[in-house]
Amino acid sequence: MIEAEHPAHLWRNPEPKRSYEVVIIGGGGHGLSTAYYLAAHHGITGIAVLEKGWLAGGNMARNTTIIRSNYLWDGSAGLYEHALQLWEGLSEELDYDILFSQRGVLNLAHSLQDVRDSVRRVEANRLNGVDAEWLEPEEVAEVCPIVNVSDAVRYPVLGATYQPRAGIAKHDHVAWAFARAADALGVDLIQNCEVTGLEVSGGQVTGVSTSLGLLAARRVAICAAGHSAVIAATAGLRLPVQTHPLQALVSELLEPVHPCVVMSNAVHVYVSQAHKGELVMGAGIDSYNSYVQRGSFHLIERQMAAALELFPIFARARVLRTWAGIVDVCPDASPVIGPTPIDGLYVNCGWGTGGFKATPAVGDVLAHTIAHGEPHPLAQPFGLERFESGALIDEHGAAAVAH
Amino acid sequence: MLIECPWCGGREEQEFHYGGQAHVPYPAAPAELSDAQWSEYLFFRDNPKGRFAERWVHSAGCRRWFNALRDTASNSFIRVCAPGEPLEGYR
Ligand SMILES: Cc1cc2nc3c(=O)[nH]c(=O)nc-3n(C[C@H](O)[C@H](O)[C@H](O)COP(=O)(O)OP(=O)(O)OC[C@H]3O[C@@H](n4cnc5c(N)ncnc54)[C@H](O)[C@@H]3O)c2cc1C
Ligand SMILES: [Zn+2]
């Protein structure tokens, strides 16, 4: 087999210009995707993505890559299903293999209430055109033979929701694909450039101050994940998010044993097996607010105990690596996307534990919102106004073990 | 993390539960708040990278609530104190 030679670099490393049409703060998946859609689909030029570290070294490099769209409410189904459809064509759109593997996700139910909520979610999903099925325990075992469906355990598996089109992708490939495509369209990707403040004059954003000096911009979008609130605060803007560590871990490389993605809210862990063979698992956030990319060890201990409860076969697997990212969580477990009270300033934040799956949709709807100066219809329900109108999008159920 | 309970001394984090931002009083005259003010009370909390006044409860110990000043950029505790005592160094 002949391996294609990898190019020496996938994007330029330009010096920043003094002035831009659009500045995007944060070079994670969301910032890169937004830059790409702005340039590719809206013909906007003069775009820069400013990243304080290296491209996609934040949560984009740290997530467990689960992609699914089986959320409860109409607004979420609209946005996440749009994302899933974009994922299905993304390797082609970006001419780069992102290794999207639609291996299906099982969300296990362990109590009568779990069962009722799950069946309700399946019906809601179907009404929204999202593929969803309710599986009985023996059907769960057919999809994933290594899950323990015995009723002799503390929290037996009473069934599961199943989304066959869900899956995983390779996060670095996704970041590189968007970065390369955006760069080819003239977007300046500027690394090691930390935004230290928003510049606002007469209620209108005018630029950003950075570690590389002042950059003027007519429009600015915050895509800084865990640091969104810190950046917004420099313009006196408060965001309804709290920043927490979120951890994950991998085992050493194993033969393929686990065919899909399994998530359990009640036992509290989710597990998939990456392309290379490591078991990838995660659970919930550390409870306290923190900007330190490190969590407490007892969370790791608990999620491994939960994994063993569901998959006795993992008893001899060893942890290879654990890590954490910094995520910003909204009170209703749904993101904020849209304009702000400051003209020309847009925000995309509050994705918390589950924004990787939305990466292409965020780029598409945020680019549209920036280009037109008003929310894309799919972003409409996710504006900041909902915290005042009360139209929250409560996805704690569908988001519970997160991701 | 090791957390210093004002009554029991230093204990492992697993004995505690987190209570979020400290000093968020229930509105004195709730009926008079505008929607924006209610929204602020219900959904908006400080989220600083740096010193943060927060609440913890020693749930697997003395079961008492207390306040702490912690640096969210390093996780180090600057001070803990019983409810009602002022948390100097914040606001
Ligand atoms: C352990 C873990 C597991 C996860 N698993 C999943 C999953 O399975 N499925 C899923 O859908 N989601 C998952 N997520 C969530 C997902 O990773 C995030 O919601 C998503 O990556 C956020 O968007 P982003 O890629 O743009 O964020 P990031 O990659 O974090 O990008 C934000 C960027 O902003 C930069 N930045 C911050 N401040 C500044 C500044 N002042 N100036 C310049 N740049 C700045 C940061 O350095 C960072 O690179 C997980 C997250 C973690 C931590
Ligand atoms: Zn105590």
XYZ file of C-alpha atoms in Angstrom, chain A:
403
model
C 0.000 0.000 0.000
C 1.300 3.424 -0.924
C 0.649 6.067 1.696
C -0.021 9.553 0.362
C 2.736 11.853 1.519
C 1.584 14.288 4.184
C 2.205 17.929 3.203
C 4.750 19.836 5.295
C 2.060 22.221 6.511
C -1.711 22.463 6.201
C -2.018 26.211 6.729
C 0.121 29.366 6.626
C 1.198 31.055 9.853
C 0.605 34.678 8.866
C 1.455 37.821 10.809
C -1.746 39.511 11.948
C -3.004 42.442 9.876
C -3.999 45.560 11.812
C -7.614 45.391 10.743
C -10.181 42.706 9.885
C -13.788 42.453 8.799
C -14.462 39.564 11.205
C -12.353 38.420 14.137
C -13.153 35.052 15.689
C -11.796 34.527 19.199
C -10.760 30.921 19.759
C -9.218 28.456 17.308
C -11.072 25.350 18.457
C -13.488 23.394 16.307
C -16.217 26.011 16.538
C -13.998 28.979 15.639
C -12.378 27.171 12.715
C -15.681 25.903 11.381
C -17.270 29.351 11.654
C -14.356 30.891 9.734
C -14.681 28.252 7.033
C -18.436 28.738 6.503
C -18.065 32.544 6.533
C -15.465 32.369 3.788
C -16.856 29.443 1.795
C -20.597 30.061 1.940
C -20.936 33.800 2.520
C -18.013 35.086 0.464
C -16.717 37.206 3.346
C -13.052 38.202 3.193
C -10.814 39.683 5.867
C -11.372 37.001 8.504
C -8.973 36.113 11.311
C -9.153 33.369 13.918
C -7.160 34.298 17.024
C -5.968 31.438 19.209
C -4.074 31.980 22.461
C -2.317 28.602 22.254
C -2.022 26.248 19.315
C -4.911 25.534 16.974
C -7.471 23.149 18.443
C -5.414 22.498 21.579
C -8.390 23.163 23.886
C -11.496 21.017 24.158
C -11.257 20.174 20.479
C -8.179 18.079 21.305
C -9.666 16.704 24.514
C -13.175 15.540 23.684
C -14.312 11.957 23.286
C -15.745 12.621 19.797
C -19.277 11.321 20.306
C -21.683 12.541 17.653
C -25.456 12.064 17.931
C -28.642 14.096 17.515
C -31.131 12.303 19.796
C -31.941 15.322 21.994
C -35.445 15.882 23.380
C -36.694 19.314 22.336
C -37.508 20.601 18.844
C -34.862 23.360 18.943
C -32.128 20.892 19.848
C -33.285 18.269 17.348
C -33.142 20.978 14.659
C -29.604 22.033 15.474
C -28.016 18.656 16.290
C -29.693 16.852 13.398
C -28.498 19.596 11.036
C -25.020 18.914 12.408
C -25.375 15.162 11.895
C -26.404 15.683 8.277
C -23.421 17.978 7.736
C -21.127 15.335 9.313
C -22.445 12.819 6.787
C -21.043 14.923 3.944
C -18.130 16.612 5.708
C -15.186 14.548 4.433
C -16.378 15.392 0.933
C -17.128 19.068 1.659
C -13.636 19.579 3.112
C -11.857 17.046 0.898
C -10.243 15.447 3.952
C -11.061 12.151 5.640
C -12.407 12.865 9.101
C -12.985 9.144 9.808
C -16.654 9.571 10.671
C -17.862 6.163 11.798
C -21.636 5.807 12.212
C -21.533 2.889 14.627
C -24.637 3.843 16.617
C -25.231 4.988 20.186
C -27.113 3.201 22.954
C -28.439 5.308 25.863
C -29.200 2.761 28.589
C -32.196 2.898 30.926
C -31.888 1.450 34.446
C -35.089 2.447 36.221
C -38.764 2.711 35.402
C -38.449 6.497 35.188
C -35.452 6.112 32.859
C -37.565 3.831 30.653
C -40.457 6.310 30.490
C -38.155 9.259 29.743
C -36.300 7.256 27.102
C -39.429 6.093 25.300
C -40.708 9.662 25.334
C -37.418 10.844 23.826
C -37.578 8.167 21.108
C -41.070 9.355 20.131
C -39.992 13.015 20.185
C -36.962 12.158 18.039
C -39.105 10.351 15.471
C -41.504 13.274 15.217
C -38.471 15.428 14.437
C -37.137 13.057 11.775
C -34.259 11.825 13.965
C -33.607 8.073 13.714
C -34.421 6.484 17.067
C -35.572 3.125 18.375
C -36.402 1.669 21.767
C -34.577 -1.616 22.396
C -35.411 -4.273 24.973
C -32.460 -5.754 26.949
C -31.997 -8.737 24.623
C -31.912 -6.371 21.629
C -29.328 -4.253 23.455
C -27.191 -7.391 23.766
C -27.517 -7.999 20.038
C -26.207 -4.518 19.216
C -23.507 -4.632 21.894
C -22.754 -8.172 23.129
C -20.313 -7.048 25.843
C -22.859 -5.024 27.850
C -23.970 -6.916 30.934
C -27.751 -7.225 30.609
C -28.104 -9.674 33.488
C -30.763 -8.721 36.020
C -28.504 -9.828 38.869
C -26.769 -6.431 39.141
C -27.560 -3.383 41.248
C -28.903 -1.331 38.297
C -29.986 -3.806 35.605
C -30.279 -2.658 31.995
C -34.031 -2.306 31.370
C -33.583 -1.280 27.752
C -32.002 1.496 25.710
C -32.647 4.126 23.108
C -30.707 3.446 19.929
C -29.628 5.941 17.297
C -27.948 3.968 14.492
C -26.675 7.073 12.625
C -24.738 8.337 15.666
C -21.028 7.618 15.999
C -17.542 9.008 16.405
C -15.052 10.914 14.233
C -11.397 11.815 14.543
C -11.276 15.202 16.270
C -7.805 16.285 15.116
C -8.703 15.463 11.535
C -11.843 17.584 11.846
C -9.825 20.535 13.148
C -7.127 20.160 10.506
C -9.706 19.791 7.740
C -11.510 23.010 8.696
C -8.221 24.852 9.279
C -6.777 23.829 5.922
C -9.964 24.708 4.036
C -10.345 28.071 5.801
C -6.690 28.928 5.197
C -7.036 28.077 1.504
C -9.895 30.605 1.323
C -7.652 33.324 2.786
C -8.601 33.157 6.472
C -5.692 34.196 8.729
C -5.237 31.561 11.459
C -3.154 33.291 14.119
C -1.743 31.141 16.903
C -0.169 32.304 20.167
C -2.379 35.376 20.075
C -4.372 35.857 23.271
C -7.309 38.252 23.292
C -7.031 40.346 26.446
C -10.022 42.609 25.909
C -12.913 43.565 23.659
C -12.820 47.125 22.288
C -16.235 48.765 22.302
C -17.156 52.306 21.328
C -20.686 53.769 21.419
C -22.250 50.339 21.909
C -20.463 48.922 18.853
C -17.536 46.527 18.901
C -14.487 48.028 17.190
C -11.808 45.398 17.706
C -9.843 43.388 20.203
C -6.722 44.001 22.224
C -4.369 41.039 22.086
C -0.940 39.876 23.162
C 0.139 40.883 19.622
C -1.359 44.366 19.863
C -4.633 46.021 18.985
C -6.577 44.569 16.046
C -9.520 46.469 14.580
C -12.607 44.499 13.539
C -16.131 45.367 12.431
C -17.528 42.102 13.768
C -16.254 39.841 16.529
C -17.402 36.361 17.533
C -16.508 34.741 20.858
C -15.836 31.005 20.376
C -13.634 30.529 23.416
C -15.462 27.656 25.195
C -14.445 27.673 28.904
C -13.057 31.212 28.668
C -16.112 32.836 27.041
C -17.241 34.546 30.239
C -13.769 35.960 30.918
C -13.654 37.563 27.477
C -17.254 38.839 27.615
C -16.560 40.403 31.018
C -13.954 42.723 29.459
C -16.904 44.498 27.775
C -19.081 44.321 30.887
C -21.194 41.523 29.362
C -22.346 38.766 31.722
C -22.982 35.283 30.336
C -25.123 32.608 32.043
C -22.292 30.069 32.139
C -20.112 28.478 34.791
C -16.695 27.039 33.955
C -15.819 23.518 35.119
C -13.218 20.839 34.418
C -14.435 17.826 32.436
C -12.303 14.687 32.448
C -11.906 11.642 30.237
C -9.596 8.641 30.042
C -8.333 5.986 27.656
C -7.119 2.423 28.110
C -4.157 0.947 26.302
C -4.799 -0.295 22.741
C -7.001 -3.401 22.594
C -8.374 -5.642 19.887
C -11.799 -4.471 18.659
C -14.312 -5.561 21.301
C -16.794 -2.731 21.480
C -18.855 -2.107 18.337
C -20.783 1.083 19.207
C -21.080 3.905 21.759
C -22.762 3.115 25.095
C -23.903 5.789 27.527
C -25.567 5.346 30.909
C -26.898 8.322 32.848
C -27.764 6.342 35.963
C -24.611 4.241 36.338
C -22.845 7.316 34.996
C -20.268 6.570 32.379
C -20.034 6.395 28.601
C -17.665 4.213 26.600
C -16.619 3.769 23.004
C -13.579 2.215 21.350
C -11.489 4.547 19.252
C -10.318 3.727 15.727
C -6.852 2.802 17.003
C -8.255 0.477 19.694
C -8.203 2.343 22.996
C -11.357 2.308 25.123
C -12.433 5.928 25.577
C -14.558 6.808 28.572
C -15.907 9.792 30.385
C -18.631 10.984 32.727
C -19.727 14.270 34.289
C -17.983 17.523 35.178
C -16.075 18.176 38.389
C -18.542 19.991 40.643
C -16.507 23.124 41.367
C -15.782 26.105 39.118
C -12.261 25.982 37.767
C -10.055 27.101 34.889
C -7.365 24.528 35.690
C -7.218 21.827 33.014
C -7.160 19.124 35.665
C -9.857 17.371 37.696
C -10.086 15.337 40.878
C -9.085 11.698 40.819
C -12.156 10.274 42.530
C -14.195 11.094 39.397
C -11.906 8.836 37.373
C -12.206 6.118 39.990
C -16.013 6.338 39.917
C -16.324 6.277 36.171
C -14.102 3.207 35.963
C -16.228 1.497 38.625
C -19.310 2.357 36.552
C -17.683 1.017 33.380
C -16.877 -2.283 35.115
C -20.455 -2.573 36.309
C -21.684 -2.343 32.708
C -18.771 -4.158 31.019
C -17.295 -6.853 33.294
C -14.988 -7.784 30.396
C -12.970 -4.570 31.013
C -11.756 -5.818 34.409
C -8.195 -6.324 33.201
C -7.953 -3.273 30.961
C -5.539 -0.609 32.210
C -5.813 3.151 32.190
C -3.234 4.679 29.913
C -3.998 8.368 30.247
C -6.483 10.741 31.889
C -6.923 14.442 31.142
C -9.358 17.339 31.479
C -10.692 20.239 29.464
C -12.363 23.426 30.658
C -16.027 23.628 29.682
C -18.634 26.363 30.128
C -21.997 25.052 31.253
C -25.399 26.760 30.861
C -28.217 26.356 33.408
C -30.401 24.458 30.871
C -27.604 22.301 29.395
C -28.087 23.979 26.002
C -25.709 26.416 24.285
C -26.009 30.138 23.614
C -25.589 31.220 19.979
C -26.421 34.672 18.713
C -26.044 38.432 18.840
C -25.341 40.280 22.103
C -26.441 43.698 23.372
C -23.171 45.041 21.862
C -23.518 45.692 18.111
C -21.247 43.519 15.997
C -20.438 41.195 18.914
C -21.664 37.606 18.623
C -21.345 34.822 21.123
C -21.219 31.048 20.829
C -20.795 29.518 24.273
C -22.288 27.258 26.900
C -21.691 24.070 24.897
C -20.482 22.529 28.100
C -19.839 18.842 27.756
C -21.317 18.270 24.307
C -20.285 20.712 21.610
C -18.022 18.563 19.451
C -21.008 16.885 17.784
C -22.293 20.318 16.753
C -19.032 21.579 15.211
C -20.178 21.862 11.560
C -23.640 23.188 12.500
C -22.163 25.856 14.771
C -19.969 27.011 11.921
C -22.886 27.075 9.516
C -25.464 28.834 11.720
C -23.025 31.211 13.417
C -21.533 32.240 10.061
C -25.047 32.916 8.773
C -25.862 34.897 11.930
C -22.714 37.015 11.563
C -23.155 37.498 7.804
C -26.811 38.562 8.066
C -26.687 40.318 11.420
C -29.582 38.218 12.684
C -29.921 34.676 13.981
C -30.076 31.724 11.605
C -33.516 30.085 12.093
C -31.875 27.053 13.743
C -29.996 29.347 16.152
C -33.087 31.417 16.964
C -34.170 29.377 20.043
C -30.624 29.538 21.458
C -30.313 33.306 21.943
C -29.433 34.994 25.244
C -33.047 36.270 25.460
C -34.287 32.865 26.556
C -32.983 33.422 30.069
C -35.293 36.422 30.369
C -38.300 35.084 28.414
C -38.118 31.777 30.265
C -38.091 29.716 27.037
C -35.292 27.484 28.313
C -34.275 24.385 26.366
C -33.849 21.897 29.168
C -31.665 19.087 27.868
C -30.393 17.777 31.205
C -32.018 14.427 30.392
C -30.567 13.969 26.917
C -27.246 15.516 27.957
C -26.915 13.843 31.354
C -23.726 11.776 31.177
C -23.033 14.595 28.798
C -21.616 14.387 25.314
